[in-house]
XYZ file of C-alpha atoms in Angstrom:
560
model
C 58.744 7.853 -49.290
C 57.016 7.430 -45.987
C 57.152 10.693 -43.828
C 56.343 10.416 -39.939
C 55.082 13.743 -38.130
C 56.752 14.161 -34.729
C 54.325 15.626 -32.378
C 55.014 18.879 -30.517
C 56.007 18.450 -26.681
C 52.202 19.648 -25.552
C 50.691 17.215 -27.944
C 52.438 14.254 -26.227
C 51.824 15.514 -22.720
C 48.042 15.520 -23.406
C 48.489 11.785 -25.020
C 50.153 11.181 -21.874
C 47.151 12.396 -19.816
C 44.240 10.429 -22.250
C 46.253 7.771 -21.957
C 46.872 7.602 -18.009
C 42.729 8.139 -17.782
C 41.877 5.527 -20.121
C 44.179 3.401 -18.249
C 42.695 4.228 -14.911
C 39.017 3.481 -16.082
C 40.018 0.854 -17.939
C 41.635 -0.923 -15.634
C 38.638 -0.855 -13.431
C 36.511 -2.458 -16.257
C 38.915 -5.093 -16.201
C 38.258 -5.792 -12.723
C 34.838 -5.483 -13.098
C 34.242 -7.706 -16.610
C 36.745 -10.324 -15.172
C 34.805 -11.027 -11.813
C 37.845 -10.439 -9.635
C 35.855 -8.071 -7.826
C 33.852 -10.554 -6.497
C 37.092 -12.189 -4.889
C 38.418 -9.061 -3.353
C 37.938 -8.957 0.449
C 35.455 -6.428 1.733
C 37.831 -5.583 4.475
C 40.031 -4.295 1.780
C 36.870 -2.761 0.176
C 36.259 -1.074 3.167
C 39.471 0.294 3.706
C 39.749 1.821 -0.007
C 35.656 3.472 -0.408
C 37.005 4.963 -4.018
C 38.046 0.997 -5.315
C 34.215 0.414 -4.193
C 32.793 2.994 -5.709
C 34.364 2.551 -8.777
C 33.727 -1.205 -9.022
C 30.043 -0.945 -8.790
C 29.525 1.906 -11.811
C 28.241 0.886 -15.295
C 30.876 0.802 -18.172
C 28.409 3.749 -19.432
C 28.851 5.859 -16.550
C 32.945 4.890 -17.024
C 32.560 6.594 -20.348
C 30.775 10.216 -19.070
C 33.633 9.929 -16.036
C 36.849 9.529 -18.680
C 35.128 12.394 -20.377
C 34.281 14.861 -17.736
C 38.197 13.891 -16.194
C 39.882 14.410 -19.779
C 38.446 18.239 -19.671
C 36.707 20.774 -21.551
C 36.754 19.197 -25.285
C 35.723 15.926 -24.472
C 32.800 16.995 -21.848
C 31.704 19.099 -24.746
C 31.959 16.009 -27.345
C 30.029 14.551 -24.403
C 27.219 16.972 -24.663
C 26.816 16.888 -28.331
C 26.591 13.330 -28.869
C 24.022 13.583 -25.348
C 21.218 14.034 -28.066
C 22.399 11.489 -30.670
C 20.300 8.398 -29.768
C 19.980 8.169 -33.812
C 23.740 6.765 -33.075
C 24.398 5.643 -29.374
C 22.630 3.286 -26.868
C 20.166 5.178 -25.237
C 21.780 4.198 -21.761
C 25.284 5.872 -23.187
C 22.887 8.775 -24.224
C 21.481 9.310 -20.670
C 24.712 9.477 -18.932
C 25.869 11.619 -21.522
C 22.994 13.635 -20.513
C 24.376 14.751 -17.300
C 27.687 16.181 -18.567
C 26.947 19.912 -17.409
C 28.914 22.355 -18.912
C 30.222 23.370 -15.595
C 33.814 23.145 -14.126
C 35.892 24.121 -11.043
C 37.090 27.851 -10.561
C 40.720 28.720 -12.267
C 43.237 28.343 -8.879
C 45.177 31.644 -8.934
C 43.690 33.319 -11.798
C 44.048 37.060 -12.461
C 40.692 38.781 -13.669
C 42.611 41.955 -13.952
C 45.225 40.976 -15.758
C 43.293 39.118 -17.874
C 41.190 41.802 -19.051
C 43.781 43.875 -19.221
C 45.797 41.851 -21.696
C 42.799 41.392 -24.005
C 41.546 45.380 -24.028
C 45.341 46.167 -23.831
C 44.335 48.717 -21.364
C 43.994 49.156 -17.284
C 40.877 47.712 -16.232
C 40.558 50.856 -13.978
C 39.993 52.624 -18.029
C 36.998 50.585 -18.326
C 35.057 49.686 -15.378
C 34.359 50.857 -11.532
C 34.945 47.018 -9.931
C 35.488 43.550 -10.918
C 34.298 40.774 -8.575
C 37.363 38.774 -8.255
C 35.062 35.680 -7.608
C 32.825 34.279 -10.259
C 29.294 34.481 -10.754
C 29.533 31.039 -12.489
C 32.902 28.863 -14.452
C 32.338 26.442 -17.707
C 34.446 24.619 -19.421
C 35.338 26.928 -21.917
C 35.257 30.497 -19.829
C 34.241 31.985 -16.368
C 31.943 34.626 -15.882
C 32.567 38.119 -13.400
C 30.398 40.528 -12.356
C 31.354 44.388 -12.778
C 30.457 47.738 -13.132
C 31.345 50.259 -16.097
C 32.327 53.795 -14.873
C 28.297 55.005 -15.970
C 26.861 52.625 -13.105
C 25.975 50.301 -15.368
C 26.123 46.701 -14.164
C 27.391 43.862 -16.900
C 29.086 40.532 -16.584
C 32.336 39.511 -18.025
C 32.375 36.107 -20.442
C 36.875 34.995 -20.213
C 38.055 32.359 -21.738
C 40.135 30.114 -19.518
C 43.973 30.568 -20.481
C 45.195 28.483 -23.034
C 42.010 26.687 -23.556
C 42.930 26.631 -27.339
C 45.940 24.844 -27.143
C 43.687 21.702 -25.153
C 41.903 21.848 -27.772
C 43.348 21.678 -30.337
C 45.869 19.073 -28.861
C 42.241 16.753 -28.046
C 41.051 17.664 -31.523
C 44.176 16.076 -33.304
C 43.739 12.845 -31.318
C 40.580 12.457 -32.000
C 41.371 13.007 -35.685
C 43.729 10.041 -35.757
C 41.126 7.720 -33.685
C 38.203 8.507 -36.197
C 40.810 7.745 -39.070
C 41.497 4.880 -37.381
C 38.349 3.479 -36.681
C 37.009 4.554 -40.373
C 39.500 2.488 -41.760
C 39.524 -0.211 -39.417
C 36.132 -0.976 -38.316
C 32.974 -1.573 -40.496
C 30.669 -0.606 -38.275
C 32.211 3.191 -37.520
C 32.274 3.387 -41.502
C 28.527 3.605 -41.272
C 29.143 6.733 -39.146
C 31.526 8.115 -40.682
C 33.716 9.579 -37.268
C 35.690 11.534 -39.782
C 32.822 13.716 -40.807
C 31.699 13.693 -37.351
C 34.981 15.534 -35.735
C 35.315 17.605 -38.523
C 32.085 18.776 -37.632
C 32.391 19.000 -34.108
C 35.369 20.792 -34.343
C 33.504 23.369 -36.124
C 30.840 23.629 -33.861
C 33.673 24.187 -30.191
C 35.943 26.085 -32.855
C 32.308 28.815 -33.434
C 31.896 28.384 -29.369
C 35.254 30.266 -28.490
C 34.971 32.554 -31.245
C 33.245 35.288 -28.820
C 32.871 37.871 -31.927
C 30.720 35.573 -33.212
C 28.763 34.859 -30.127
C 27.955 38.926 -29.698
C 26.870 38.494 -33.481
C 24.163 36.228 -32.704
C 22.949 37.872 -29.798
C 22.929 40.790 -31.932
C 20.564 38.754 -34.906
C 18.821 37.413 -31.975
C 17.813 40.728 -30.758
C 16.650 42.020 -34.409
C 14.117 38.758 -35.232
C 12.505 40.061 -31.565
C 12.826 43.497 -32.344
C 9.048 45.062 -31.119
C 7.862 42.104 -29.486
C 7.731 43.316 -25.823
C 7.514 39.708 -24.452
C 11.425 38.576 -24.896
C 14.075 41.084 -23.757
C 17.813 40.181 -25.510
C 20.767 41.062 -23.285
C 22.534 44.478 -24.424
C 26.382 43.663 -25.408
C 29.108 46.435 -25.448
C 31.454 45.749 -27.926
C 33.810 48.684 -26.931
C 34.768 46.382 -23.949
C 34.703 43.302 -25.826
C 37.699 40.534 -27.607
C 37.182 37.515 -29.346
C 38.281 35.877 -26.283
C 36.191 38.180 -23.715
C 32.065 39.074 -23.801
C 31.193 42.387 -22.095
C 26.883 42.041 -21.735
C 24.139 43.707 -19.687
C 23.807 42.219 -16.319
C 20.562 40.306 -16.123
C 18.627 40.730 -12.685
C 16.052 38.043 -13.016
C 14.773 35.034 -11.692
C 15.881 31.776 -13.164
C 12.985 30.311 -14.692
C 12.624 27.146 -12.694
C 12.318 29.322 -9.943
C 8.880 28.470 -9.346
C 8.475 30.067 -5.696
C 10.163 32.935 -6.466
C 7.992 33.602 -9.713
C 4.891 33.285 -7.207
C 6.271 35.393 -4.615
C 6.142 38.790 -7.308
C 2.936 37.744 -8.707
C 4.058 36.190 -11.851
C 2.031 32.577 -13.237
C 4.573 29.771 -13.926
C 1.763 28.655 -16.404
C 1.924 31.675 -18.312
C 5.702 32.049 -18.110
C 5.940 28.686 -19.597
C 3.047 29.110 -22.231
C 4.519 32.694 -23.680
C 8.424 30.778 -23.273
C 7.907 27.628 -25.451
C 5.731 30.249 -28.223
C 8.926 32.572 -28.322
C 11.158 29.267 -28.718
C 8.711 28.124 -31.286
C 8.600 31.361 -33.019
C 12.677 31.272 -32.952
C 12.348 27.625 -35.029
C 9.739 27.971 -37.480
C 9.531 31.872 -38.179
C 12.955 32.913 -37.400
C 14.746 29.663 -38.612
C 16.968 30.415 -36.702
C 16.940 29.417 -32.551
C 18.939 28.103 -29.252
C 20.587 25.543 -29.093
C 20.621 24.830 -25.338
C 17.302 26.356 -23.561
C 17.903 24.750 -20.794
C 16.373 26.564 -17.073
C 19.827 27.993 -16.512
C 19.892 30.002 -19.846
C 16.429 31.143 -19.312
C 15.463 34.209 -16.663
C 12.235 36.515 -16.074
C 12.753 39.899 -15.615
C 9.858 40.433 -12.810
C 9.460 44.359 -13.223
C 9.322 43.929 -16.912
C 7.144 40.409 -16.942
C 9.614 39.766 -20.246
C 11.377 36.219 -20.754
C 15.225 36.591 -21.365
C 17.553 34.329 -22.898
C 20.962 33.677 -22.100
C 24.133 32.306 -23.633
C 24.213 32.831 -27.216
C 27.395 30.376 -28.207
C 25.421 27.916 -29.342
C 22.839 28.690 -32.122
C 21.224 26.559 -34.620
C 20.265 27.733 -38.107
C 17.712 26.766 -40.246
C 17.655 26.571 -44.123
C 14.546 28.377 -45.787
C 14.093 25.394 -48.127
C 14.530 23.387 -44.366
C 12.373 25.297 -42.576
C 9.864 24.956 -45.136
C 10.347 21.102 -45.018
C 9.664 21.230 -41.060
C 6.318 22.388 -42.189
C 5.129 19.653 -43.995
C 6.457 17.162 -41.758
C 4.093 19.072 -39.442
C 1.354 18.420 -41.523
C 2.346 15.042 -42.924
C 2.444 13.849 -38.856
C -0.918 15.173 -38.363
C -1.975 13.875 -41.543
C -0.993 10.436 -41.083
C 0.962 10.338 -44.638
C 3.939 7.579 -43.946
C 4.907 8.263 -47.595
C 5.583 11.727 -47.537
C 7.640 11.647 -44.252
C 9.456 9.167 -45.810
C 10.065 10.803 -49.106
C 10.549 14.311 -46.926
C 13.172 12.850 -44.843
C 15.299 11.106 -47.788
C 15.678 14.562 -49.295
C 17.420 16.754 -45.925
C 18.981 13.937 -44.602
C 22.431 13.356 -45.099
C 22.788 9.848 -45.304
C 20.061 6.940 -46.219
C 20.923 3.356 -45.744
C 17.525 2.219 -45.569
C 17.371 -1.543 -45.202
C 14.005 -2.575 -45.234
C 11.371 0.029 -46.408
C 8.498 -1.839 -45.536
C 10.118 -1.900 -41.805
C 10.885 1.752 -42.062
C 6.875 2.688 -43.131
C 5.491 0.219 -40.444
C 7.903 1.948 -37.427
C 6.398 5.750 -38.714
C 2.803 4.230 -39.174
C 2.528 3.218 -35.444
C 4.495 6.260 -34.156
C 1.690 8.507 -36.165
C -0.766 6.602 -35.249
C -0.024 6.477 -31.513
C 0.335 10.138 -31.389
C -3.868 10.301 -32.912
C -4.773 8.067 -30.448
C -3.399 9.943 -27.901
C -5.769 12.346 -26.190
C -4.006 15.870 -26.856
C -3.946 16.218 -22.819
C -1.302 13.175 -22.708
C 0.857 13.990 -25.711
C 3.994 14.565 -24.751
C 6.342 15.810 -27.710
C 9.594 15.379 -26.049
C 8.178 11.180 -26.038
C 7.363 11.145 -29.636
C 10.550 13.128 -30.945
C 12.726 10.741 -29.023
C 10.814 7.270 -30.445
C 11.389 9.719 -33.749
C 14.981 9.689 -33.476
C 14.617 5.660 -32.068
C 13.432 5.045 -35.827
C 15.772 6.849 -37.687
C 18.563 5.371 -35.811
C 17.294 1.463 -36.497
C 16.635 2.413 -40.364
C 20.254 3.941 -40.821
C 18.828 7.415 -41.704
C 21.159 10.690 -40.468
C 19.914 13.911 -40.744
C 21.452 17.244 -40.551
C 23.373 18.274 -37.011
C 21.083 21.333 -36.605
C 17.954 18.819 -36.805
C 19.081 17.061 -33.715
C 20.142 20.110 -31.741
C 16.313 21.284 -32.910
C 14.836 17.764 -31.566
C 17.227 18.488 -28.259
C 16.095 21.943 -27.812
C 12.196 21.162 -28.476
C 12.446 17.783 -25.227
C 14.867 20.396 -23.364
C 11.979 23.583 -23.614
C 8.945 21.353 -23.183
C 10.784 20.371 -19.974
C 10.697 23.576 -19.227
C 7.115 23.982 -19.641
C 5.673 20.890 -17.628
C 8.801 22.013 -14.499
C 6.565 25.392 -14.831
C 3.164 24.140 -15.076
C 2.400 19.920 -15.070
C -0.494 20.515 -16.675
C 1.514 21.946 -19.651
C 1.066 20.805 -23.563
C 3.205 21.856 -25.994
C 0.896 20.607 -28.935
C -1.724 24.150 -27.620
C 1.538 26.107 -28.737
C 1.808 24.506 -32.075
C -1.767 24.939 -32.933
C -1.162 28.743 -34.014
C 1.433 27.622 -36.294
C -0.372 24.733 -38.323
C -3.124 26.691 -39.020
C -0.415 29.236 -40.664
C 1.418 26.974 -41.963
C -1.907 25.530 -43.713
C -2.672 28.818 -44.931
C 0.747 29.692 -46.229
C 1.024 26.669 -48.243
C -2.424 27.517 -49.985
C -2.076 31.501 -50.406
C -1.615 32.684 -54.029
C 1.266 34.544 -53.124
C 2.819 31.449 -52.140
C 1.488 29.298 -55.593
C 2.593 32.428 -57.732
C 5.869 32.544 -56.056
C 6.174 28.615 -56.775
C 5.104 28.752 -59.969
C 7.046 31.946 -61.407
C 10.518 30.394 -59.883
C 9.418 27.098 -62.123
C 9.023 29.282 -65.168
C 12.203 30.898 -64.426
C 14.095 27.161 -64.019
C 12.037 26.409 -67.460
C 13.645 29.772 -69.167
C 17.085 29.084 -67.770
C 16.935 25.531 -69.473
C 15.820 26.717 -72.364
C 18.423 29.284 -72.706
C 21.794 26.903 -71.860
C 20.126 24.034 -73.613
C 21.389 24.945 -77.097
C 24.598 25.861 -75.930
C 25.076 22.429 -73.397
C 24.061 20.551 -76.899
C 26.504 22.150 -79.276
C 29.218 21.920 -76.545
C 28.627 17.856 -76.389
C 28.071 17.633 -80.334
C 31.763 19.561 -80.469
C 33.357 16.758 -78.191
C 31.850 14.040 -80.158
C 33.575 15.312 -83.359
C 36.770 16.081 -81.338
C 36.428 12.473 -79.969
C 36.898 14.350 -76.820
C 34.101 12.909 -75.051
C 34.245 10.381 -72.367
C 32.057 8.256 -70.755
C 32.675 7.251 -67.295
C 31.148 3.754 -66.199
C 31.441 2.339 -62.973
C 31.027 -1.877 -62.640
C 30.252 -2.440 -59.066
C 32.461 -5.458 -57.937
C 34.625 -5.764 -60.835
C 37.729 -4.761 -59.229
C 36.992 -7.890 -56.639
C 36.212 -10.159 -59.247
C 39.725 -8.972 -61.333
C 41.282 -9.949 -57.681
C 39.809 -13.052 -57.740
C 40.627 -13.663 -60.809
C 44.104 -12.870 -60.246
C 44.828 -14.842 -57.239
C 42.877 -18.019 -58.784
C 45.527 -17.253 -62.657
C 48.587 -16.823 -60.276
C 47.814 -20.405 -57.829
C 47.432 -22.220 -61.607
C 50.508 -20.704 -62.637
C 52.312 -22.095 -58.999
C 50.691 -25.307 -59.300
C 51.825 -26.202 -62.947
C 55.367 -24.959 -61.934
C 54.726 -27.661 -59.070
C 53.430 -30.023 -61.156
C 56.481 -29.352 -63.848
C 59.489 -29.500 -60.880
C 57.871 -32.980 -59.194
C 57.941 -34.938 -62.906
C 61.381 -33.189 -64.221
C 62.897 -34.106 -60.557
C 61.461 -37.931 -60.650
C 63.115 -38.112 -63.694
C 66.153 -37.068 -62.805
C 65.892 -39.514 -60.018
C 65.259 -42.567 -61.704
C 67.653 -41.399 -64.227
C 70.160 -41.203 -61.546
C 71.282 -38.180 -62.911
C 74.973 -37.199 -61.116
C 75.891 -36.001 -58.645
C 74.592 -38.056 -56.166
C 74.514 -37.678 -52.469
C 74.114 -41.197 -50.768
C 72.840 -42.501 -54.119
C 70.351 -40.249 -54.259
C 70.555 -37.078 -57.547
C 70.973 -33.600 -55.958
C 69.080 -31.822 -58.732
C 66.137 -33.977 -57.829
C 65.989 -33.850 -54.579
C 66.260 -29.733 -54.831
C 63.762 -30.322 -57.064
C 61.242 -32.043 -54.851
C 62.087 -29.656 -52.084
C 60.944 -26.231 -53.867
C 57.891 -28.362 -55.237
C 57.036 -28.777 -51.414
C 57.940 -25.120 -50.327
C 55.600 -24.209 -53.080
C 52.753 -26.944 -52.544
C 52.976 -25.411 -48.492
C 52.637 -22.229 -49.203
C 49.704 -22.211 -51.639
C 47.746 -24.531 -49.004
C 48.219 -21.808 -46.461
C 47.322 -18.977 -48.170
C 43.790 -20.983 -48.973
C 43.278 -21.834 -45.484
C 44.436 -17.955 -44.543
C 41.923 -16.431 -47.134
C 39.055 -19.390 -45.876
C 38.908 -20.770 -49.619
C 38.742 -24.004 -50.017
């Protein structure tokens, strides 16, 4: 029995708003695609300055428009795929670029109350002022400057009202468009969209979970604990929701702030050489760094000289086994060994399609090779990592989310570093850490380690071995034991097969009605309808509806 879901009245309002935008911007690509534009009058064009402006913009920059109009869960789809050039056209990928998670002030909204309702107590309890106007508004929250009743100064993290339901109205939509377009199109098979909002829904479902946000800030601040060059944001939990962040107000200076850094005696070169070694550190000590290090989540603290980062909701994590793998890709890069890179990548990445391995070792051998024949004053990592991700995309290889937020976070931070000082190279940073990493891979702690967790994989063999024996010896004698055996293509050839058995069958039963009806005719079997038998000629007809419809199904199914 088929069973049809009737959405909820908010779920087919915000159908009727995607909708209504696609619509708009779709209508315009009409024009556009059509050439009617170029038969509109420019006295009407002049008249309407909108109709103009749309008419002249890139079906690209259509896209980042429909997104940043639809709201908050589709900018932020925006942003995540903005690093996905393993998947997108790199001009989709640089409009995507410039969806900012920024958005208008809330009209009419009520800090108070707000706060209020989520410490279900009077502001007044809690804190000396509130700035009614905010220090900055995203997507997903606004942030307010205010006071706690012991003079210190902290900032307030809200979540926009009933930024949920959006979301979780968006999220079902795009559920039923990636089911769609998995089932319907070949081509989104091979990214599989299903897997793909599943996981983004994670990722914005983790982003307005605020408990979790004050968690990492918290783990953040204990992998930096003693190193005097970082300073992590203090967060009071005692004024804090899952929907509302109460941290330490930060009085720094943004760190592209060049002029300012000068003006109290601090060196942008320095500032930029001790920034990308603490994001570095995060990565390949910590495992364990942000996601989004972009200037506006980055401040000095002048009196201090300490580097602070902001804006903890998006974190990546790195497995040990991974962040041991990062290593030797280090190495193998710097050694030049296209086989190990290759062999590294098949094992973290989640998918491998690879359709021409010769292809895929050429593509690595030039990118390592143009990197050593670089002079290490011109390398520019953010470059390489994005011909990197150029390679994997053309030779169908996907690797783990976190890897491309890491790719996205190294090109964002060495940014960072050249804004701060153009004479900047990220590859001085990373010198500290081959080194260790060489060492590390060649210490006998490391080799006893290796080789005692091998003996203990041997001994745990050993031990179930007898047992996984006499349990498949028991099924044998039970005749419980199955093999499973896939043929690849059988089930098309029994369809084949099938089709071909049943058009024989039809075309004897043809064959069988035209002879037993020209019999009848020339027997001139009664009754007869103007001399002619009326078994026979029903006969003939049903060997024509027949012969028709097995000559259309052939043409339908192109086999002739």
């Amino acid at each position: 029995m088929i069973t049809f879901k009737i959405p909820k009245q908010k779920e087919i309002k915000r159908y009727a708003t995607v909708f209504n935008v696609l619509a708009k911007y779709g209508f315009e690509d009409v024009l556009v695609n059509s050439g009617i534009a170029k038969v509109i009058p420019k006295s009407y064009l002049g008249g309407h300055p909108d109709t103009k402006k749309n008419l002249s913009l890139s079906t690209y920059e259509r896209i980042r428009m429909v997104l940043e109009e639809l709201g908050p869960t589709y900018v932020k789809l925006g942003q995540v795929f903005s690093n996905r050039e393993d998947m997108l056209p790199p001009e989709l990928v640089k409009e995507l670029e410039k969806l900012q998670d920024h958005a208008p002030n809330l009209k009419n909204f009520d800090v108070q109350k707000a706060i209020e309702t989520e410490l279900n107590r009077a502001p007044s309890d809690c804190f000396q002022s509130i700035e009614p106007e905010p220090l900055a508004a995203a997507s997903l929250a606004q942030v307010h400057r205010a006071r706690l009743l012991n003079g210190e100064d902290v900032v307030l993290k809200i979540q926009r009202p009933h930024i949920d339901e959006v979301i979780e109205s968006d999220l079902l939509i795009m559920k039923q468009v990636a089911k769609a377009l998995e089932k319907h199109s070949v081509q989104a098979q091979a990214f599989q969209p299903v897997r793909i909002i599943d996981s983004f829904e994670q990722s914005i479902g983790e982003e307005l979970q605020f408990l979790r946000e004050m968690g990492n800030a918290e783990k953040f601040a204990k992998n930096f604990e003693g190193n005097d060059m970082i300073y992590v944001p203090k967060v009071y939990r005692k004024f804090s929701t899952n929907r509302l962040i109460c941290m330490e107000y930060i009085d720094g200076i943004k760190v592209s702030e060049t002029d300012q850094l000068r003006a109290v005696n601090i060196d942008p070169s320095a500032v930029a050489k001790f920034g990308v070694d603490l994001y570095l550190a995060q990565i390949l000590e910590h495992g364990f760094f942000h996601a989004d290090p972009h200037p506006g989540n980055i401040f000095v603290i002048p009196d201090e000289a300490q580097i602070c980062f902001l804006d903890f909701g998006m974190m990546g994590t790195v497995l040990p086994n991974d962040k041991e793998a990062l290593g030797d890709l280090l190495l193998y890069f710097l050694r030049k060994d296209v086989n190990k890179i290759i062999n590294l990548l098949e094992k973290i990445a989640v998918k491998t399609d690879i359709p021409d391995q010769k292809k895929l070792e050429q593509d690595l051998y030039e990118l390592v090779e143009g990197v050593s024949n670089t002079t290490i004053q011109n390398i520019k990592v953010g470059t390489i990592l994005n011909r990197f991700k150029t390679v994997l995309y053309e030779n169908k290889i996907i690797l783990p989310h976190y890897m491309y937020m890491l790719i996205r976070g190294i090109i964002i931070i060495e940014g960072v570093g050249r804004r701060l000082d153009p004479e900047f190279n990220i590859t001085a940073n990373l010198e500290p850490y081959t080194s260790k990493i060489i060492s590390k891979r060649f210490s006998l702690k490391r080799l006893f380690k290796k080789n005692f967790n091998r003996l203990q994989d041997l001994n745990n063999l050993v031990d179930t071995l007898p047992d996984d024996i006499n349990s498949i010896l028991k099924k044998i004698k039970d005749g419980k034991l199955v093999v499973v055996h896939e043929h690849k293509g059988l089930k098309e050839f029994q369809n084949a097969t099938s089709k071909s058995v049943n058009r024989l069958v039809f075309a004897v039963i043809i064959a069988a009605l035209s002879i037993g009806s020209s019999i009848l005719v020339m027997a001139q079997m009664p009754p007869l309808i103007n001399g002619i038998p009326l078994l026979g000629a029903i006969g003939f007809v049903l060997s024509a509806i027949l012969g028709f419809y097995i000559v259309i199904s052939i043409f339908r199914n192109d086999q002739f």
